[in-house]
Amino acid sequence: MWSVIKLFKLFDCNENDPLPIAAIEQLQSWGLIAKPNTLKCKNNHFLILTENRDYADGFVWRCRKRSMVSNRKVRCDVKQSLRKNTFFEKSHLPIWKIVIFSHLWTENVSILFIKKQIDIATQTVVDWASFHREVVYDGMILRHQKIGGEGKTVEIDESKFGRRKYHRGHRVEGQWVFGGVERETGKSFLIPVERRDKETLLVIIKDWILPGTLIMSDCWKSYDCLKDEGYTHLTVNHSIEFKNPDTGAHTNNVEGMWRHAKASMSQYCRKKRFYAGYLAKYMFLKSCRLQNVDPLAEFFKLCSIVYDPVDGVRADVVESAESESGTDSEIESEDESQTVFF
């Protein structure tokens, strides 16, 4: 498991020096920058990583081989930034700051702590938090694996996220979220929805839950069709009881998930377009805990897919993830006496 101290030692964290060789090798191991013998120039020669202090991070990919052009040998002399097509490409921050930011982000620490530890501006922190949520959105939502199956039980439910407006008749304003939890493993999903009708929820159920699953839910009418869709379906009437005494059906696990998911959300997350990213982050960190894996290493695995240093950035993924341009309401409402989580 990585720690801030280990990362500081690895990168040596001096902004004026080239990246240490050990740091470059670790970045390559994480898949964040290209490995040797993977990048080629237009003449099909492999680029070599060479030290060059004129470039950010003190290194550049370069080809110095000669090729035949018009019956004479011409030196290729192609140069390519270490950051091209990577998670770091559009940033002027030192790579060590971005890596330590990623570590702190996966530890779910506050914005004030991140600002103080790596000395970056509030808006920069927010922008990078958005980039990180785009990555986990890709991994947890766009490339998800289905849960359930024969012999498995999945509890499903809907819940509304948002602030209570006590001056408006106790009405809850916010975002409806549909989710499910596999009892045997704790695997789960949370998807923002605008409608809770049968058509909307059935599409999500089929997309996330394998046929043959035993599904438990409340008596919401949109679930009445599940037995006709290849699922076994048991219900509990929450207006009467928390557990069906005849079948043993209950939704205690998914109810618990709502509590944890809501607690993980930033108190300043009010705009609907932010919910998918925040929920994806919750799913990602929960998945890491269930698998007992290092969240930083797992996050970088997802990074290497979205920002492939050899094949290029998956623009389709970035465009389909949350759109967070402009100033987040979190910053507009930020009070330095508060703890804001990202």
JSON list of N, CA and C in Angstrom, two decimals, residues 93-103:
[
{"chain": "A", "resi": 93, "resn": "LEU", "atom": "N", "xyz": [1.40, 21.11, -13.60]},
{"chain": "A", "resi": 93, "resn": "LEU", "atom": "CA", "xyz": [1.84, 20.68, -12.28]},
{"chain": "A", "resi": 93, "resn": "LEU", "atom": "C", "xyz": [2.95, 19.64, -12.40]},
{"chain": "A", "resi": 94, "resn": "PRO", "atom": "N", "xyz": [3.88, 19.62, -11.46]},
{"chain": "A", "resi": 94, "resn": "PRO", "atom": "CA", "xyz": [4.86, 18.53, -11.44]},
{"chain": "A", "resi": 94, "resn": "PRO", "atom": "C", "xyz": [4.15, 17.20, -11.29]},
{"chain": "A", "resi": 95, "resn": "ILE", "atom": "N", "xyz": [4.67, 16.17, -11.92]},
{"chain": "A", "resi": 95, "resn": "ILE", "atom": "CA", "xyz": [4.01, 14.87, -11.87]},
{"chain": "A", "resi": 95, "resn": "ILE", "atom": "C", "xyz": [3.89, 14.37, -10.44]},
{"chain": "A", "resi": 96, "resn": "TRP", "atom": "N", "xyz": [4.88, 14.66, -9.61]},
{"chain": "A", "resi": 96, "resn": "TRP", "atom": "CA", "xyz": [4.80, 14.15, -8.23]},
{"chain": "A", "resi": 96, "resn": "TRP", "atom": "C", "xyz": [3.60, 14.74, -7.50]},
{"chain": "A", "resi": 97, "resn": "LYS", "atom": "N", "xyz": [3.25, 16.00, -7.81]},
{"chain": "A", "resi": 97, "resn": "LYS", "atom": "CA", "xyz": [2.09, 16.60, -7.16]},
{"chain": "A", "resi": 97, "resn": "LYS", "atom": "C", "xyz": [0.80, 15.91, -7.60]},
{"chain": "A", "resi": 98, "resn": "ILE", "atom": "N", "xyz": [0.71, 15.56, -8.87]},
{"chain": "A", "resi": 98, "resn": "ILE", "atom": "CA", "xyz": [-0.49, 14.89, -9.37]},
{"chain": "A", "resi": 98, "resn": "ILE", "atom": "C", "xyz": [-0.62, 13.50, -8.76]},
{"chain": "A", "resi": 99, "resn": "VAL", "atom": "N", "xyz": [0.50, 12.79, -8.65]},
{"chain": "A", "resi": 99, "resn": "VAL", "atom": "CA", "xyz": [0.48, 11.45, -8.07]},
{"chain": "A", "resi": 99, "resn": "VAL", "atom": "C", "xyz": [0.06, 11.51, -6.60]},
{"chain": "A", "resi": 100, "resn": "ILE", "atom": "N", "xyz": [0.62, 12.47, -5.86]},
{"chain": "A", "resi": 100, "resn": "ILE", "atom": "CA", "xyz": [0.25, 12.59, -4.45]},
{"chain": "A", "resi": 100, "resn": "ILE", "atom": "C", "xyz": [-1.18, 13.07, -4.32]},
{"chain": "A", "resi": 101, "resn": "PHE", "atom": "N", "xyz": [-1.63, 13.94, -5.23]},
{"chain": "A", "resi": 101, "resn": "PHE", "atom": "CA", "xyz": [-3.04, 14.31, -5.25]},
{"chain": "A", "resi": 101, "resn": "PHE", "atom": "C", "xyz": [-3.91, 13.06, -5.40]},
{"chain": "A", "resi": 102, "resn": "SER", "atom": "N", "xyz": [-3.54, 12.18, -6.35]},
{"chain": "A", "resi": 102, "resn": "SER", "atom": "CA", "xyz": [-4.32, 10.97, -6.58]},
{"chain": "A", "resi": 102, "resn": "SER", "atom": "C", "xyz": [-4.38, 10.11, -5.32]},
{"chain": "A", "resi": 103, "resn": "HIS", "atom": "N", "xyz": [-3.25, 10.02, -4.64]},
{"chain": "A", "resi": 103, "resn": "HIS", "atom": "CA", "xyz": [-3.24, 9.24, -3.40]},
{"chain": "A", "resi": 103, "resn": "HIS", "atom": "C", "xyz": [-4.19, 9.84, -2.36]}
]
